[in-house]
GROMACS .gro file of C-alpha atoms in nm:
model
  357
    1MET     CA    1  10.290  11.178   8.210
    2LYS     CA    2  10.095  11.463   8.043
    3LYS     CA    3  10.321  11.446   7.740
    4TYR     CA    4  10.270  11.068   7.724
    5ASN     CA    5   9.892  11.107   7.750
    6LYS     CA    6   9.884  11.363   7.466
    7LYS     CA    7  10.073  11.128   7.236
    8LEU     CA    8   9.842  10.842   7.331
    9VAL     CA    9   9.531  11.049   7.267
   10SER     CA   10   9.665  11.148   6.924
   11ALA     CA   11   9.741  10.787   6.836
   12ILE     CA   12   9.398  10.663   6.943
   13THR     CA   13   9.226  10.950   6.763
   14LEU     CA   14   9.408  10.867   6.441
   15LEU     CA   15   9.336  10.497   6.483
   16VAL     CA   16   8.965  10.553   6.539
   17GLY     CA   17   8.946  10.807   6.257
   18LEU     CA   18   9.100  10.571   6.004
   19ALA     CA   19   8.882  10.279   6.108
   20GLY     CA   20   8.570  10.493   6.120
   21TYR     CA   21   8.637  10.639   5.776
   22TRP     CA   22   8.684  10.294   5.623
   23TYR     CA   23   8.364  10.155   5.771
   24PHE     CA   24   8.155  10.468   5.724
   25THR     CA   25   8.246  10.545   5.362
   26SER     CA   26   7.955  10.445   5.141
   27GLU     CA   27   7.963  10.293   4.791
   28PRO     CA   28   8.328  10.179   4.803
   29ALA     CA   29   8.297  10.003   4.469
   30THR     CA   30   8.250  10.333   4.291
   31LEU     CA   31   8.554  10.508   4.433
   32PRO     CA   32   8.856  10.574   4.211
   33ALA     CA   33   9.110  10.294   4.202
   34GLN     CA   34   9.365  10.490   4.403
   35ALA     CA   35   9.106  10.546   4.676
   36LEU     CA   36   9.020  10.178   4.680
   37ILE     CA   37   9.383  10.085   4.739
   38SER     CA   38   9.400  10.328   5.029
   39LEU     CA   39   9.081  10.202   5.189
   40GLN     CA   40   9.184   9.839   5.155
   41LYS     CA   41   9.510   9.900   5.335
   42GLU     CA   42   9.371  10.103   5.624
   43PRO     CA   43   9.201   9.818   5.816
   44SER     CA   44   9.523   9.617   5.834
   45ILE     CA   45   9.710   9.924   5.953
   46THR     CA   46   9.456  10.001   6.222
   47GLN     CA   47   9.418   9.643   6.340
   48GLN     CA   48   9.785   9.555   6.358
   49PRO     CA   49   9.869   9.741   6.684
   50ALA     CA   50   9.581   9.572   6.867
   51GLN     CA   51   9.741   9.232   6.800
   52THR     CA   52  10.056   9.307   7.000
   53SER     CA   53  10.068   9.273   7.376
   54GLN     CA   54  10.279   9.589   7.401
   55VAL     CA   55  10.001   9.810   7.267
   56LYS     CA   56   9.706   9.655   7.451
   57PRO     CA   57   9.778   9.815   7.793
   58LYS     CA   58   9.797  10.158   7.627
   59ILE     CA   59   9.461  10.114   7.454
   60LYS     CA   60   9.300   9.990   7.774
   61TYR     CA   61   9.437  10.284   7.972
   62GLN     CA   62   9.322  10.533   7.711
   63VAL     CA   63   8.969  10.390   7.688
   64GLU     CA   64   8.940  10.423   8.065
   65THR     CA   65   9.051  10.786   8.036
   66ILE     CA   66   8.821  10.916   7.757
   67PRO     CA   67   8.543  10.661   7.698
   68GLU     CA   68   8.263  10.917   7.680
   69SER     CA   69   8.408  11.135   7.404
   70ILE     CA   70   8.477  10.834   7.182
   71SER     CA   71   8.147  10.658   7.246
   72GLU     CA   72   7.945  10.977   7.202
   73SER     CA   73   8.113  11.052   6.869
   74PHE     CA   74   8.051  10.703   6.739
   75SER     CA   75   7.696  10.711   6.872
   76LEU     CA   76   7.625  11.018   6.656
   77LEU     CA   77   7.785  10.849   6.356
   78ALA     CA   78   7.587  10.531   6.416
   79ASP     CA   79   7.257  10.719   6.444
   80ALA     CA   80   7.325  10.917   6.126
   81TYR     CA   81   7.428  10.608   5.932
   82ALA     CA   82   7.130  10.407   6.059
   83ASN     CA   83   6.904  10.686   5.936
   84GLU     CA   84   7.068  10.670   5.591
   85LEU     CA   85   7.009  10.296   5.577
   86THR     CA   86   6.631  10.338   5.594
   87LEU     CA   87   6.646  10.405   5.218
   88PRO     CA   88   6.870  10.249   4.953
   89SER     CA   89   7.166  10.460   4.840
   90TYR     CA   90   7.066  10.408   4.476
   91SER     CA   91   6.741  10.605   4.528
   92MET     CA   92   6.772  10.906   4.758
   93PRO     CA   93   6.506  11.179   4.808
   94LEU     CA   94   6.566  11.503   4.622
   95THR     CA   95   6.417  11.847   4.690
   96ALA     CA   96   6.432  12.190   4.529
   97GLU     CA   97   6.683  12.292   4.799
   98ASP     CA   98   6.942  12.040   4.675
   99SER     CA   99   7.088  12.284   4.423
  100HIS     CA  100   7.427  12.109   4.403
  101LEU     CA  101   7.254  11.786   4.298
  102LEU     CA  102   7.007  11.953   4.065
  103ASN     CA  103   7.293  12.138   3.892
  104PRO     CA  104   7.598  11.913   3.933
  105ASN     CA  105   7.783  12.075   3.642
  106ASN     CA  106   7.726  12.432   3.752
  107TYR     CA  107   8.019  12.675   3.729
  108LEU     CA  108   8.042  12.932   4.009
  109PRO     CA  109   8.217  13.257   3.907
  110GLN     CA  110   8.474  13.388   4.155
  111PRO     CA  111   8.544  13.766   4.150
  112VAL     CA  112   8.914  13.854   4.147
  113MET     CA  113   9.041  14.188   4.279
  114LEU     CA  114   9.242  14.376   4.015
  115LYS     CA  115   9.553  14.588   4.049
  116GLY     CA  116   9.447  14.949   4.072
  117GLY     CA  117   9.096  14.874   4.194
  118GLY     CA  118   8.789  14.701   4.056
  119SER     CA  119   8.718  14.332   4.014
  120ALA     CA  120   8.676  14.082   3.731
  121SER     CA  121   8.510  13.742   3.693
  122ILE     CA  122   8.530  13.469   3.432
  123VAL     CA  123   8.179  13.336   3.366
  124LEU     CA  124   8.122  12.996   3.202
  125PRO     CA  125   7.799  12.809   3.122
  126GLN     CA  126   7.929  12.494   3.295
  127TYR     CA  127   8.239  12.335   3.443
  128ARG     CA  128   8.259  12.010   3.244
  129PHE     CA  129   8.240  11.995   2.863
  130SER     CA  130   8.209  11.710   2.613
  131TYR     CA  131   8.314  11.721   2.248
  132PRO     CA  132   8.188  11.889   2.029
  133GLU     CA  133   8.051  12.149   2.276
  134PRO     CA  134   8.207  12.495   2.224
  135VAL     CA  135   8.356  12.677   2.521
  136ILE     CA  136   8.180  13.011   2.563
  137VAL     CA  137   8.378  13.244   2.789
  138LYS     CA  138   8.257  13.573   2.934
  139LEU     CA  139   8.454  13.835   3.127
  140VAL     CA  140   8.264  14.064   3.364
  141VAL     CA  141   8.454  14.366   3.499
  142ASN     CA  142   8.335  14.608   3.768
  143GLY     CA  143   8.490  14.938   3.871
  144MET     CA  144   8.754  14.962   3.599
  145ALA     CA  145   8.783  15.023   3.224
  146VAL     CA  146   8.973  14.751   3.035
  147THR     CA  147   9.085  14.709   2.672
  148ALA     CA  148   9.250  14.448   2.447
  149VAL     CA  149   9.068  14.153   2.606
  150LYS     CA  150   9.185  13.808   2.490
  151VAL     CA  151   9.109  13.452   2.600
  152SER     CA  152   9.323  13.139   2.565
  153LEU     CA  153   9.277  12.773   2.650
  154LYS     CA  154   9.580  12.583   2.771
  155SER     CA  155   9.612  12.210   2.838
  156GLU     CA  156   9.719  12.129   3.193
  157GLN     CA  157   9.863  11.796   3.078
  158SER     CA  158  10.202  11.768   2.911
  159THR     CA  159  10.217  11.502   2.637
  160ASP     CA  160  10.449  11.421   2.349
  161THR     CA  161  10.205  11.583   2.107
  162ASN     CA  162  10.162  11.916   2.286
  163TYR     CA  163  10.487  11.950   2.481
  164GLY     CA  164  10.605  12.308   2.447
  165ASN     CA  165  10.293  12.401   2.252
  166ASP     CA  166  10.003  12.344   2.492
  167ILE     CA  167   9.792  12.643   2.385
  168LEU     CA  168   9.477  12.478   2.249
  169ALA     CA  169   9.300  12.791   2.128
  170LYS     CA  170   9.301  13.168   2.165
  171LYS     CA  171   9.072  13.448   2.054
  172ASP     CA  172   8.996  13.816   2.094
  173MET     CA  173   8.693  13.885   2.315
  174LEU     CA  174   8.429  14.132   2.197
  175GLY     CA  175   8.218  14.362   2.414
  176ASP     CA  176   8.208  14.680   2.615
  177GLU     CA  177   8.057  14.837   2.926
  178GLY     CA  178   8.203  14.577   3.156
  179GLU     CA  179   8.124  14.254   2.969
  180TRP     CA  180   8.317  14.071   2.696
  181ALA     CA  181   8.257  13.730   2.535
  182ALA     CA  182   8.412  13.480   2.294
  183GLN     CA  183   8.325  13.133   2.164
  184LEU     CA  184   8.603  12.881   2.111
  185ASP     CA  185   8.508  12.585   1.893
  186ALA     CA  186   8.628  12.246   2.011
  187LYS     CA  187   8.874  12.003   1.857
  188GLU     CA  188   8.874  11.627   1.907
  189GLU     CA  189   9.216  11.629   2.074
  190TRP     CA  190   9.093  11.844   2.361
  191ASP     CA  191   9.107  11.612   2.657
  192GLY     CA  192   9.151  11.651   3.031
  193PRO     CA  193   9.188  11.957   3.254
  194ILE     CA  194   9.215  12.292   3.072
  195GLU     CA  195   9.319  12.632   3.202
  196VAL     CA  196   9.106  12.924   3.082
  197SER     CA  197   9.305  13.250   3.089
  198VAL     CA  198   9.179  13.599   3.010
  199THR     CA  199   9.426  13.884   2.963
  200PHE     CA  200   9.348  14.255   2.930
  201SER     CA  201   9.498  14.600   2.973
  202ALA     CA  202   9.382  14.825   3.257
  203LYS     CA  203   9.538  15.154   3.365
  204GLY     CA  204   9.836  15.089   3.140
  205LYS     CA  205   9.908  14.745   3.288
  206LYS     CA  206   9.850  14.399   3.143
  207GLN     CA  207   9.659  14.172   3.380
  208THR     CA  208   9.556  13.804   3.363
  209ILE     CA  209   9.296  13.602   3.549
  210SER     CA  210   9.250  13.226   3.511
  211THR     CA  211   9.017  12.941   3.597
  212GLY     CA  212   8.990  12.571   3.514
  213ILE     CA  213   8.749  12.342   3.328
  214GLU     CA  214   8.732  11.974   3.225
  215TYR     CA  215   8.702  11.877   2.859
  216SER     CA  216   8.680  11.528   2.711
  217TYR     CA  217   8.570  11.323   2.415
  218PRO     CA  218   8.267  11.134   2.553
  219ALA     CA  219   8.352  10.782   2.669
  220ALA     CA  220   7.985  10.686   2.621
  221THR     CA  221   7.664  10.850   2.503
  222ILE     CA  222   7.315  10.815   2.649
  223THR     CA  223   7.085  10.763   2.351
  224GLY     CA  224   6.745  10.705   2.509
  225VAL     CA  225   6.536  10.519   2.766
  226GLY     CA  226   6.343  10.193   2.756
  227ASN     CA  227   5.998  10.116   2.897
  228ILE     CA  228   5.986  10.152   3.276
  229LEU     CA  229   5.883   9.840   3.469
  230ALA     CA  230   5.811   9.720   3.821
  231GLU     CA  231   6.057   9.501   4.009
  232GLY     CA  232   5.960   9.431   4.368
  233SER     CA  233   5.960   9.764   4.549
  234ASP     CA  234   6.147   9.946   4.268
  235MET     CA  235   6.045  10.130   3.953
  236VAL     CA  236   6.317  10.032   3.703
  237ILE     CA  237   6.427  10.271   3.427
  238PRO     CA  238   6.644  10.120   3.148
  239ILE     CA  239   6.895  10.376   3.018
  240LYS     CA  240   7.030  10.301   2.669
  241LEU     CA  241   7.392  10.384   2.589
  242ASP     CA  242   7.642  10.370   2.307
  243VAL     CA  243   7.976  10.287   2.473
  244GLU     CA  244   8.298  10.405   2.306
  245GLN     CA  245   8.535  10.291   2.580
  246ALA     CA  246   8.479   9.979   2.788
  247GLY     CA  247   8.514  10.001   3.165
  248TYR     CA  248   8.341  10.052   3.497
  249TYR     CA  249   8.074  10.323   3.474
  250ARG     CA  250   7.868  10.513   3.730
  251LEU     CA  251   7.550  10.687   3.620
  252ARG     CA  252   7.360  10.946   3.822
  253ALA     CA  253   7.039  11.117   3.716
  254ASN     CA  254   6.750  11.308   3.870
  255LEU     CA  255   6.391  11.186   3.861
  256HIS     CA  256   6.120  11.454   3.826
  257ASN     CA  257   5.745  11.465   3.788
  258GLU     CA  258   5.585  11.625   3.483
  259ASN     CA  259   5.582  11.966   3.656
  260GLY     CA  260   5.958  11.955   3.705
  261GLN     CA  261   5.941  11.886   4.078
  262PRO     CA  262   6.248  11.685   4.184
  263ILE     CA  263   6.176  11.345   4.338
  264ALA     CA  264   6.495  11.139   4.370
  265LEU     CA  265   6.862  11.113   4.284
  266LEU     CA  266   6.912  10.775   4.118
  267THR     CA  267   7.252  10.602   4.095
  268SER     CA  268   7.374  10.290   3.919
  269SER     CA  269   7.717  10.135   3.865
  270GLU     CA  270   7.809   9.868   3.613
  271LYS     CA  271   8.094   9.734   3.400
  272LEU     CA  272   8.016   9.794   3.032
  273SER     CA  273   8.164   9.664   2.708
  274GLU     CA  274   8.197   9.864   2.388
  275GLY     CA  275   7.886   9.899   2.174
  276GLY     CA  276   7.521   9.914   2.271
  277ALA     CA  277   7.448   9.874   2.642
  278GLU     CA  278   7.191   9.940   2.914
  279MET     CA  279   7.218  10.060   3.271
  280MET     CA  280   6.924  10.027   3.508
  281LEU     CA  281   6.825  10.313   3.736
  282LYS     CA  282   6.590  10.219   4.020
  283ALA     CA  283   6.348  10.439   4.213
  284TYR     CA  284   6.241  10.292   4.548
  285LYS     CA  285   5.871  10.298   4.641
  286GLY     CA  286   5.946  10.468   4.972
  287VAL     CA  287   6.072  10.769   4.772
  288LEU     CA  288   5.791  10.757   4.514
  289ALA     CA  289   5.504  10.711   4.761
  290THR     CA  290   5.385  11.073   4.762
  291HIS     CA  291   5.434  11.129   4.388
  292SER     CA  292   5.252  11.033   4.072
  293GLY     CA  293   5.338  11.032   3.702
  294PRO     CA  294   5.403  11.117   3.435
  295PHE     CA  295   5.773  11.109   3.521
  296LYS     CA  296   6.088  11.225   3.345
  297ILE     CA  297   6.460  11.165   3.394
  298ALA     CA  298   6.721  11.441   3.358
  299THR     CA  299   7.059  11.587   3.463
  300PHE     CA  300   7.277  11.292   3.371
  301VAL     CA  301   7.629  11.249   3.508
  302LEU     CA  302   7.799  10.953   3.341
  303GLU     CA  303   8.148  10.868   3.466
  304LEU     CA  304   8.403  10.615   3.345
  305ARG     CA  305   8.596  10.533   3.659
  306PRO     CA  306   8.979  10.512   3.648
  307GLY     CA  307   9.105  10.163   3.570
  308VAL     CA  308   9.444  10.209   3.737
  309PRO     CA  309   9.592  10.464   3.979
  310GLY     CA  310   9.685  10.786   3.804
  311GLU     CA  311   9.420  10.765   3.533
  312LEU     CA  312   9.167  11.047   3.507
  313THR     CA  313   8.795  10.998   3.544
  314ARG     CA  314   8.640  11.024   3.200
  315TYR     CA  315   8.285  11.133   3.125
  316GLY     CA  316   8.003  11.059   2.889
  317HIS     CA  317   7.712  11.275   2.784
  318SER     CA  318   7.347  11.251   2.684
  319GLU     CA  319   7.198  11.323   2.343
  320GLN     CA  320   6.913  11.500   2.523
  321PRO     CA  321   6.908  11.686   2.856
  322SER     CA  322   6.599  11.487   2.965
  323PHE     CA  323   6.373  11.201   2.859
  324ASP     CA  324   6.000  11.157   2.924
  325LEU     CA  325   5.912  10.830   3.098
  326GLY     CA  326   5.532  10.848   3.086
  327ASP     CA  327   5.291  10.726   3.351
  328PHE     CA  328   5.361  10.455   3.605
  329ALA     CA  329   5.133  10.306   3.870
  330VAL     CA  330   5.340  10.339   4.188
  331GLU     CA  331   5.083  10.135   4.384
  332GLN     CA  332   5.182   9.820   4.193
  333LEU     CA  333   5.517   9.817   4.373
  334SER     CA  334   5.550   9.594   4.678
  335ASP     CA  335   5.567   9.736   5.030
  336GLU     CA  336   5.855   9.517   5.146
  337PRO     CA  337   6.106   9.719   5.351
  338TRP     CA  338   6.447   9.774   5.204
  339GLN     CA  339   6.728   9.573   5.363
  340PRO     CA  340   7.090   9.697   5.376
  341ASP     CA  341   7.345   9.467   5.216
  342GLU     CA  342   7.600   9.277   5.423
  343GLN     CA  343   7.873   9.539   5.386
  344GLU     CA  344   7.643   9.825   5.490
  345GLN     CA  345   7.521   9.624   5.788
  346GLN     CA  346   7.880   9.555   5.894
  347ARG     CA  347   7.957   9.929   5.887
  348LEU     CA  348   7.657  10.000   6.108
  349GLU     CA  349   7.746   9.720   6.352
  350PHE     CA  350   8.102   9.851   6.377
  351LEU     CA  351   7.983  10.205   6.460
  352GLN     CA  352   7.734  10.072   6.715
  353LYS     CA  353   8.003   9.857   6.877
  354MET     CA  354   8.238  10.155   6.903
  355ALA     CA  355   7.954  10.353   7.058
  356GLY     CA  356   7.903  10.081   7.319
  357GLU     CA  357   7.552  10.002   7.201
   0.00000   0.00000   0.00000
């Protein structure tokens, strides 16, 4: 009986986990295509056993055995999700402590222990690059003398054009006293994940450390902003783009006041055609209430979502790191409370039902 109960607990846990993940995951329309396929299949998988009379007694028995652990878990999820739904997902508060959102393209160096003692780190200005940005690579070494330092960039994708010759660039690195650097100028064909490798000699041995970056020709370029306007309870910011590749785009950017204080993370998703286009970012009054202009928009992350499973996410870039928006009278916005859409409300109702509320 104990063995049977353990199997039943595992099955119910998996069932609840899959269903909870599907309902709780926010912004499903912006997930990669392969993720969408997975999420669409999960409900049918989780619901199918409940439709057979053979499984029903097992579910009933298990619910009678561990109702509190399940209901308490879903109660916590329901409370957390209900709290999120007090503000729209397209306009979320941002503070100086949200470093990962303020610097979404930040590269974090990772020290690597070397043979014979000491450590070395590859230091990069960012993780994701857009043509024609050069790749500036630094090597920082502690506790060991090294010589003959070289850097190479290698494509991590095998294609007909680079098969057997996937070294994109290589160069000697210059420096001393523990720090070396080199700049590798970009080529248009650089596209996709790239391995950055640095080799050097230390104590008579050749050693190599590596890291990875993303490089792409921009799928679209942000060229400017339009005049901000009021729309109900939202301040609307038109973002102007020049689209090279049509598809489904997601744009994220940070709203700041004139002193650089972060206010909100703004998100928009839209299908765009080639040529000139606009995407609208919206800042909700509930987020703006304690702030005043002038405002500015910065830290753009523009993604072209995969069209089919297996495709890579492609990125765009901005001609400027930030754009001034000018003044805006926040008080002109309406005070109507934000209402979750039908899908978000269904997720909340599901969690509340599982929690027994």
